[in-house]
Coordinates of C-alpha atoms in Angstrom, one line a residue:
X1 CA -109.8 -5.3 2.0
X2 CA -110.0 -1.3 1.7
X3 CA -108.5 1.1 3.9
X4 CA -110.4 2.2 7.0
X5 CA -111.9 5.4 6.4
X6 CA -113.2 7.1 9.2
X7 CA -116.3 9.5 9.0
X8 CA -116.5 13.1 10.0
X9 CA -118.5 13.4 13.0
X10 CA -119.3 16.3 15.2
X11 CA -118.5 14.7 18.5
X12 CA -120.7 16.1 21.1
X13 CA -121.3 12.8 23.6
X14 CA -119.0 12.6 27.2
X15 CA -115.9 12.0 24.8
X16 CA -114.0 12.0 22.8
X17 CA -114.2 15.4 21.6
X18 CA -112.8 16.4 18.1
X19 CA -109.5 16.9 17.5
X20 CA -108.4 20.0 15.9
X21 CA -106.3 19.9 12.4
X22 CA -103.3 21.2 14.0
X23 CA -103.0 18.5 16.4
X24 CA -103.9 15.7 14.0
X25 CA -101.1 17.0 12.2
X26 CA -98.5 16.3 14.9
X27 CA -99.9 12.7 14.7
X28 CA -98.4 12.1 11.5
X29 CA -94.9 13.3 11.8
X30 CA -92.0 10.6 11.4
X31 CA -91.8 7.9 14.6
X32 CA -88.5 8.4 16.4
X33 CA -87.3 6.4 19.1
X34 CA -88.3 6.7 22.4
X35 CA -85.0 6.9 23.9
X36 CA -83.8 9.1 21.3
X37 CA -82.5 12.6 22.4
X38 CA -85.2 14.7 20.8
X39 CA -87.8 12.7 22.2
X40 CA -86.6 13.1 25.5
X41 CA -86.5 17.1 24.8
X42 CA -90.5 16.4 23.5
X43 CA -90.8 14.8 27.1
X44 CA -89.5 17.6 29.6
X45 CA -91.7 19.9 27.0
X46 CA -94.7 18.2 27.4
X47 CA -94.1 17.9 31.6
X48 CA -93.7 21.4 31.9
X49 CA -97.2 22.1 29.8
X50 CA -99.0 19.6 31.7
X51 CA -97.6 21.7 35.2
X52 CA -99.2 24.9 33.4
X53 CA -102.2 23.4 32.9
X54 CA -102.6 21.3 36.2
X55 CA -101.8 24.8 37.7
X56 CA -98.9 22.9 40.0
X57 CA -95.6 23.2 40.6
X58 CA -95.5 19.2 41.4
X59 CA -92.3 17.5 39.8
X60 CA -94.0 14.2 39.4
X61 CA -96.3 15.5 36.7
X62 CA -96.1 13.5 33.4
X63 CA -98.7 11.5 30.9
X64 CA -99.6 7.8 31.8
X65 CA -99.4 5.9 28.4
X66 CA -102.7 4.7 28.7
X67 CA -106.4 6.2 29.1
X68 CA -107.7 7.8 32.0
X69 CA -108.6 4.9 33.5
X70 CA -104.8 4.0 34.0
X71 CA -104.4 7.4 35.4
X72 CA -107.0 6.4 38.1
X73 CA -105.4 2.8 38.5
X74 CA -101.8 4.7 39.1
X75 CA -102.8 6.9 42.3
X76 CA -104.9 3.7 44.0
X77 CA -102.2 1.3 43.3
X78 CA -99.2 3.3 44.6
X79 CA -100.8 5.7 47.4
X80 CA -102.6 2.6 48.6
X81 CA -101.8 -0.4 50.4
X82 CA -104.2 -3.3 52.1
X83 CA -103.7 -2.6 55.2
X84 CA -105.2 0.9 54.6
X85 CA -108.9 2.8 54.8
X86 CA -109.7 5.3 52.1
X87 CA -113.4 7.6 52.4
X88 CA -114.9 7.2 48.8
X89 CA -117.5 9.8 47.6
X90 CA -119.9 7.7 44.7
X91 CA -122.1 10.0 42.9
X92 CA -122.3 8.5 39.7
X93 CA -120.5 5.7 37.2
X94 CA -117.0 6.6 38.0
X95 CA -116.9 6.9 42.0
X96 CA -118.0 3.3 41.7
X97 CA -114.8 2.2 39.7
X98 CA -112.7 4.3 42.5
X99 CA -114.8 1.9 44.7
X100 CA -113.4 -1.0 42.6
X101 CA -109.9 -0.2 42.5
X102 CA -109.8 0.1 46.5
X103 CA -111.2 -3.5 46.9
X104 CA -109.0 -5.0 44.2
X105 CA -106.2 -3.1 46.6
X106 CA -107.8 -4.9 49.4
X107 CA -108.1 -2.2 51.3
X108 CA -111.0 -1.2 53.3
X109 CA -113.4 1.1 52.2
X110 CA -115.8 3.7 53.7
X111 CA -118.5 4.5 51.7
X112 CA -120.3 7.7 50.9
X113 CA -122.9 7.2 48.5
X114 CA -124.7 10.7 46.9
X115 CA -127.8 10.8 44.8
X116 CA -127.2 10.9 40.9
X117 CA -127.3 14.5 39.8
X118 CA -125.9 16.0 43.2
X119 CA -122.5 17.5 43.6
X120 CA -120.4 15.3 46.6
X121 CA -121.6 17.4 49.8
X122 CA -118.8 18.4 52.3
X123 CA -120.4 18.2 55.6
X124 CA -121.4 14.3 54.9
X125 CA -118.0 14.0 54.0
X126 CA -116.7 15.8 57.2
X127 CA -118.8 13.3 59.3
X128 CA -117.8 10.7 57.9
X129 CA -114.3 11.5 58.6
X130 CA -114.8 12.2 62.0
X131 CA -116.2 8.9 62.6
X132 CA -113.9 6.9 61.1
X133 CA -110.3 6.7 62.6
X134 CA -107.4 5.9 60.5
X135 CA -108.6 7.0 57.1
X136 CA -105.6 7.5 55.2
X137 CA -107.2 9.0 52.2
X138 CA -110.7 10.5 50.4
X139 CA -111.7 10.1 47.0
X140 CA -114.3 11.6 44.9
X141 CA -114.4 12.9 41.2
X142 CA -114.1 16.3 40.7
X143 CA -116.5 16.5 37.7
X144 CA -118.6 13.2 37.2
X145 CA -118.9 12.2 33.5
X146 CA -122.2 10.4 34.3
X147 CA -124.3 13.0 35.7
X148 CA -122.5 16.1 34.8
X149 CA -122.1 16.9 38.3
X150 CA -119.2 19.3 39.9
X151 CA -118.1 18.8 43.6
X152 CA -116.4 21.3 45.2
X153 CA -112.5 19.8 44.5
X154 CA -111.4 23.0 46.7
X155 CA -113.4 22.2 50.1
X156 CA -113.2 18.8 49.6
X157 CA -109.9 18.7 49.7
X158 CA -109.6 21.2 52.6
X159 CA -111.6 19.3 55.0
X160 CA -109.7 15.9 54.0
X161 CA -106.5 17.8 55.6
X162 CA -108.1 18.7 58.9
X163 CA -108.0 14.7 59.1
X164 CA -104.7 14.2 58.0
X165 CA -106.0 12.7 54.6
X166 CA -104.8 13.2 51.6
X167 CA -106.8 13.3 48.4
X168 CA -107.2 11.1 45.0
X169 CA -109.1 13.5 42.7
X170 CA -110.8 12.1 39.0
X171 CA -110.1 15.1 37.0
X172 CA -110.7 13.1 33.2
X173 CA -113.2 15.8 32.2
X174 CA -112.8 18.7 34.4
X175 CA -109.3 19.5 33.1
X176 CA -109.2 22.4 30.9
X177 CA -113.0 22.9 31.2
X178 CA -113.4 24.2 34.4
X179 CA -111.6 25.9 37.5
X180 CA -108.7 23.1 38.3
X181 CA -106.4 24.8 40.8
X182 CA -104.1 21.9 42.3
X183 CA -101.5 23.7 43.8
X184 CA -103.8 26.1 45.5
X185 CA -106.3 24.0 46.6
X186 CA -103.9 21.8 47.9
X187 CA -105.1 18.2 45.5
X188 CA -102.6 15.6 46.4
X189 CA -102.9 13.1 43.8
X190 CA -104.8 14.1 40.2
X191 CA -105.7 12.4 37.1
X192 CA -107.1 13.3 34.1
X193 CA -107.6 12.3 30.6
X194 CA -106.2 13.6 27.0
X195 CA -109.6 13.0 24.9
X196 CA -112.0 15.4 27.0
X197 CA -111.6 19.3 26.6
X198 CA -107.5 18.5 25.8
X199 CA -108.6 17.4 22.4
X200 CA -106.4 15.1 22.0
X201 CA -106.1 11.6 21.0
X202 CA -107.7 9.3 23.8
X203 CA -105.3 6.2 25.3
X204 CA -103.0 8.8 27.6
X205 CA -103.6 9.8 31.4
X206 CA -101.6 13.1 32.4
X207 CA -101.6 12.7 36.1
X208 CA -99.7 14.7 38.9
X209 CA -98.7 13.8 42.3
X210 CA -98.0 16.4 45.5
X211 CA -95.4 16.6 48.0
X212 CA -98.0 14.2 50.0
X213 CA -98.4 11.9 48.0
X214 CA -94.5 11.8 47.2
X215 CA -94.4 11.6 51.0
X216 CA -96.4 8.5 51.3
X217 CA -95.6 6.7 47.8
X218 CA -91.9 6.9 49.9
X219 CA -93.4 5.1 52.8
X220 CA -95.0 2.8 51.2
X221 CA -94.5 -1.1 53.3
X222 CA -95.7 -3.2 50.4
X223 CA -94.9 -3.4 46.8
X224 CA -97.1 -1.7 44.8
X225 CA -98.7 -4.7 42.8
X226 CA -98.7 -3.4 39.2
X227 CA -95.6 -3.2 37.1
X228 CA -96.4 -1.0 34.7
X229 CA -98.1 1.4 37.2
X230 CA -95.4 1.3 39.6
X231 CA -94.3 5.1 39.5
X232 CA -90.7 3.8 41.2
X233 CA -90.2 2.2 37.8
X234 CA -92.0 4.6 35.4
X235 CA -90.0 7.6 36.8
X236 CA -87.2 6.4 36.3
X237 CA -88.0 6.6 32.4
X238 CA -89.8 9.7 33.0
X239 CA -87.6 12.1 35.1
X240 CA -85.1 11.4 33.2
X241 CA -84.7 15.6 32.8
X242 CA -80.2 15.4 32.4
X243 CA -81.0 12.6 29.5
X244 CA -80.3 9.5 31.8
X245 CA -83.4 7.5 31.3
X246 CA -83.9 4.2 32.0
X247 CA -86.0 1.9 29.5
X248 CA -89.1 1.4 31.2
X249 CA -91.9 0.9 28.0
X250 CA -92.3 2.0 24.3
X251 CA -93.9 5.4 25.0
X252 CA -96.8 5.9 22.3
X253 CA -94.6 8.6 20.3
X254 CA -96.9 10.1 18.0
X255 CA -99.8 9.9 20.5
X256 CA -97.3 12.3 22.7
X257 CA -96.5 14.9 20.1
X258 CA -100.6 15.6 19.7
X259 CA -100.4 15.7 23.4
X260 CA -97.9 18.4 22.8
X261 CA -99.7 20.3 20.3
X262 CA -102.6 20.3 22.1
X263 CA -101.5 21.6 24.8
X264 CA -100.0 24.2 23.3
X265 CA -102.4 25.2 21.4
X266 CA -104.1 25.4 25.1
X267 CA -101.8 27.7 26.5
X268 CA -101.7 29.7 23.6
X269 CA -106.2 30.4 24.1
X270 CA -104.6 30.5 27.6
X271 CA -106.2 28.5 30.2
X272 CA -108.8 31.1 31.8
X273 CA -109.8 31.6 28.6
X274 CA -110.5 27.8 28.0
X275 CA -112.2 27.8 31.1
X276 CA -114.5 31.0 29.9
X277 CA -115.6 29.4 26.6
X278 CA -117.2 26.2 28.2
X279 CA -119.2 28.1 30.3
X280 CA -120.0 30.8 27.5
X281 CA -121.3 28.1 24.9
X282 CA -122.7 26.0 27.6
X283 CA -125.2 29.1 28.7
X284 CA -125.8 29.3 24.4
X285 CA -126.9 25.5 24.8
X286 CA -128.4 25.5 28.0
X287 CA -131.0 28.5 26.5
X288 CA -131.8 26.6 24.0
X289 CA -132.6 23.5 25.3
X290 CA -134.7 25.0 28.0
X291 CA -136.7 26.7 24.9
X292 CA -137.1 22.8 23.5
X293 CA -138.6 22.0 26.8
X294 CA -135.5 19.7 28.2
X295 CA -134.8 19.8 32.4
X296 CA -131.1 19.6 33.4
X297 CA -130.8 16.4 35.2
X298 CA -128.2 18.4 37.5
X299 CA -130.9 20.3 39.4
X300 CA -128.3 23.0 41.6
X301 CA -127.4 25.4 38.5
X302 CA -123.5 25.7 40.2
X303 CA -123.1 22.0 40.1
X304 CA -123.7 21.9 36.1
X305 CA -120.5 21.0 34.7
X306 CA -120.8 23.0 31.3
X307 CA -119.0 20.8 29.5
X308 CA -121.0 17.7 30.0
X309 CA -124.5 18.4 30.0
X310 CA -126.9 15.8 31.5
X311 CA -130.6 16.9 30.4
X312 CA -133.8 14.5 30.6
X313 CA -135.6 13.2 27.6
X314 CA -138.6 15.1 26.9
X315 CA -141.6 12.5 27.3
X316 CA -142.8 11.4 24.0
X317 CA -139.3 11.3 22.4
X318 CA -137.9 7.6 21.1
X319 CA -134.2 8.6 22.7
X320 CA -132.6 5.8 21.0
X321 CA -134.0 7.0 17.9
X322 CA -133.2 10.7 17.7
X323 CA -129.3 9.7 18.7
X324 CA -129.4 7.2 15.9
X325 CA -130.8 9.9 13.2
X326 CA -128.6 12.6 14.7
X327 CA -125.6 10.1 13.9
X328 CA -126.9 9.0 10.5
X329 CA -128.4 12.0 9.3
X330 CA -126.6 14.8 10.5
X331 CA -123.3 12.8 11.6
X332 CA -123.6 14.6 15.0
X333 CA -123.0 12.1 18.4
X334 CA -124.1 12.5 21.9
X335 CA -124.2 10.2 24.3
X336 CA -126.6 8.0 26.3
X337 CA -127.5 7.8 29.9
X338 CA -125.5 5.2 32.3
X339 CA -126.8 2.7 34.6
X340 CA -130.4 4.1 36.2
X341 CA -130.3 6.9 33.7
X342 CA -129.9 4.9 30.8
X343 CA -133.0 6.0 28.3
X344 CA -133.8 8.5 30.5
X345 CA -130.9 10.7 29.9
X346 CA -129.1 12.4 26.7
X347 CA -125.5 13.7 28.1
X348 CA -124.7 16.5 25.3
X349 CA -120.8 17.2 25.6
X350 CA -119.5 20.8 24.9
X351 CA -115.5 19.5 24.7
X352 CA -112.1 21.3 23.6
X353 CA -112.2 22.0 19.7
X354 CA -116.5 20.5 20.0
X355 CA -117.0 24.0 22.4
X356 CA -118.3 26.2 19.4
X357 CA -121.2 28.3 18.3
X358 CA -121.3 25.8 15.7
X359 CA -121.6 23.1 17.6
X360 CA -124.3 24.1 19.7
X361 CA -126.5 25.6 17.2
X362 CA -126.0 22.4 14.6
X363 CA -127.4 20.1 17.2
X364 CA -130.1 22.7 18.0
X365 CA -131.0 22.8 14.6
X366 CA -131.1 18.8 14.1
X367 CA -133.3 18.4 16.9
X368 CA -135.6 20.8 15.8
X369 CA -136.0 18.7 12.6
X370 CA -136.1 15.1 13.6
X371 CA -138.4 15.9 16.6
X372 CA -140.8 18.5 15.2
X373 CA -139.8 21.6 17.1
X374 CA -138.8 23.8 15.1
X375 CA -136.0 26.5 15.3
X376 CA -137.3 27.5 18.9
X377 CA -134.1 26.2 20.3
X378 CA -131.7 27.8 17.5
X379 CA -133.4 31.1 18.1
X380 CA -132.9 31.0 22.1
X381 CA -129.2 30.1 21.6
X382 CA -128.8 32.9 18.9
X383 CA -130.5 35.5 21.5
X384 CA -128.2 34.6 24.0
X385 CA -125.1 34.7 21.7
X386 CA -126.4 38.3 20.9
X387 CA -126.8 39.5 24.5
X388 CA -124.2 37.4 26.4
X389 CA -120.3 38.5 27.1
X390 CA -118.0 36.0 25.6
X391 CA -115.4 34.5 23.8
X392 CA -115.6 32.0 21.1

């Protein structure tokens, strides 16, 4: 049987985005051991990037070794017990899997269930808070992969301490895209994912956990019922910052020095900068799609993410078929719509390494041709690029 030989694709669906040659690079140096002393230096490395880039000064900031679904599944299972009541905001695919984790906890949940395409809203969340004693904690994802949605992380989290709350926040594709200040907008719990605007490899969670969450991991009455979640354990591998660590799991080595690379490669754009390019290429796209006729599903222009735009199928078009020619013609991927937006909805990611000029007017360009419309999107884009402030 041959070798697997993956194709080239422009990757601009929710993720993963593409990986740049530097980082790819790291993948294949030699394996060493995950004990071994170097490694361990790779570790504290890769810790302190992940604090620069969380914007924290949290100790407990490391990389899960697993995707960002294991990033979520560490803040339920060890901030959460049965006995407890957590306010979850559902605005989309992944507040429902927040939803899922609490019940599996058996905890109890209140429910705040938002409209698909709306941003979590504050005051329903303050009422809901005020109505219900006891809730220990509020959930809600910062920027919903889904919908392409952004809640207000900040005021969210600011009304969740008036009530003695502390908050779980879903940062997978926020991170690096967008304004994520965890520190100063006082985030308790965070977790995010390497394969979104990281570029990096998917399968690892960087999460990080406040003096709050510290506070109440400490005072925790049950066991918290996953092993390999159970930060107790896992930190005792990870914080391991004088070179004592304890064997915990067989860290995914190579998958960690892309991590590292990535990141700095990050810091080196610096992060403000990161945060400028989305939104720069993301008004490029955004003109151009309007000049193809598309609507943004996300009708509140703040709330856009600009790294995961959600747009509606213009009527007429076989959305199924374009993806597939986009894919086999032009080896470009974007993603479908989920649950009551599926064939409805295109959601066009702008990710990392996939946030170029190149990018955006490629898949302007290939839409043009397989639906008939022309370079009316390409020339909108290229206007904007002309008259816009921004960095590539």
């Amino acid at each position: 049987m041959p070798a697997f030989k993956a194709p080239n694709r422009i990757l601009m669906g929710p993720g993963p985005s593409n990986i740049a040659p530097r980082v790819l690079e790291a993948l294949s140096e030699p394996v060493i051991g995950h004990l071994d002393p170097e490694f361990s230096q790779l570790m504290e490395r890769v810790k302190h990037l992940l604090r620069q880039t969380f914007l924290t000064e949290n100790s407990l900031t490391m990389p899960v070794s697993a995707p960002g679904s294991a990033g979520m599944e560490t803040c339920f299972v060890n901030l959460i017990e049965p006995s407890d009541k957590v306010l979850v905001c559902i605005n989309g695919v992944f507040g429902g899997r927040m939803l899922e984790n609490i019940e599996r906890i058996g905890a109890e949940a209140v429910v705040l269930e938002q409209p698909w395409g709306e941003a979590v809203d504050p005051e329903r969340v303050r009422k809901l808070l005020r109505e219900h004693s006891q809730i220990c904690a509020l959930a809600f994802v910062h920027a919903e992969t889904s919908t392409g949605a952004l809640s207000d992380a900040q005021t969210l989290a600011g009304i969740a301490r008036e009530y003695g709350a502390i908050t779980i926040v879903d940062c997978v594709t926020s991170l690096a895209g967008v304004p994520l200040r965890t520190d100063d907008w006082g985030l308790d719990a965070v977790y995010s994912g390497t394969q979104k605007c990281l570029s990096c490899v998917p399968g690892i969670s960087p999460v990080t956990f406040g003096p709050r969450a510290l506070e109440r991991l400490q005072r925790r009455t049950t066991k918290v019922p996953s092993w390999f979640l159970d930060l107790n354990l896992v930190m005792q591998y990870w914080d391991g910052g004088d070179g004592a660590r304890t064997y915990h799991h067989t860290a995914p080595v190579n998958a960690l020095y892309a991590l590292h690379e990535a990141l700095v490669q990050l810091h080196e754009e610096g992060l403000e900068r990161s945060w400028a390019r989305h939104r720069h290429h993301h008004g490029a796209l955004r003109s151009g799609l309007e000049a193809l006729g598309f609507e943004f599903a996300v009708s509140d222009a703040s709330a856009r993410l600009p790294q995961l735009n959600a747009v509606r199928v213009p009527p007429g078009i076989e959305e199924a078929q374009v993806r597939s020619r986009l894919l086999s013609e032009f080896s470009l991927e974007i993603g479908p719509g989920l649950g009551p937006w599926a064939g409805e909805v295109w959601r066009i990611g702008l990710m990392g390494t996939s946030c170029t000029a190149e990018s955006v007017l490629t898949f302007l360009s290939a839409y043009g041709e397989i639906s008939g419309a022309g370079d009316a999107g390409v020339r909108s884009a290229g206007e904007y690029y002309e008259t816009a402030e921004g960095a590539d």
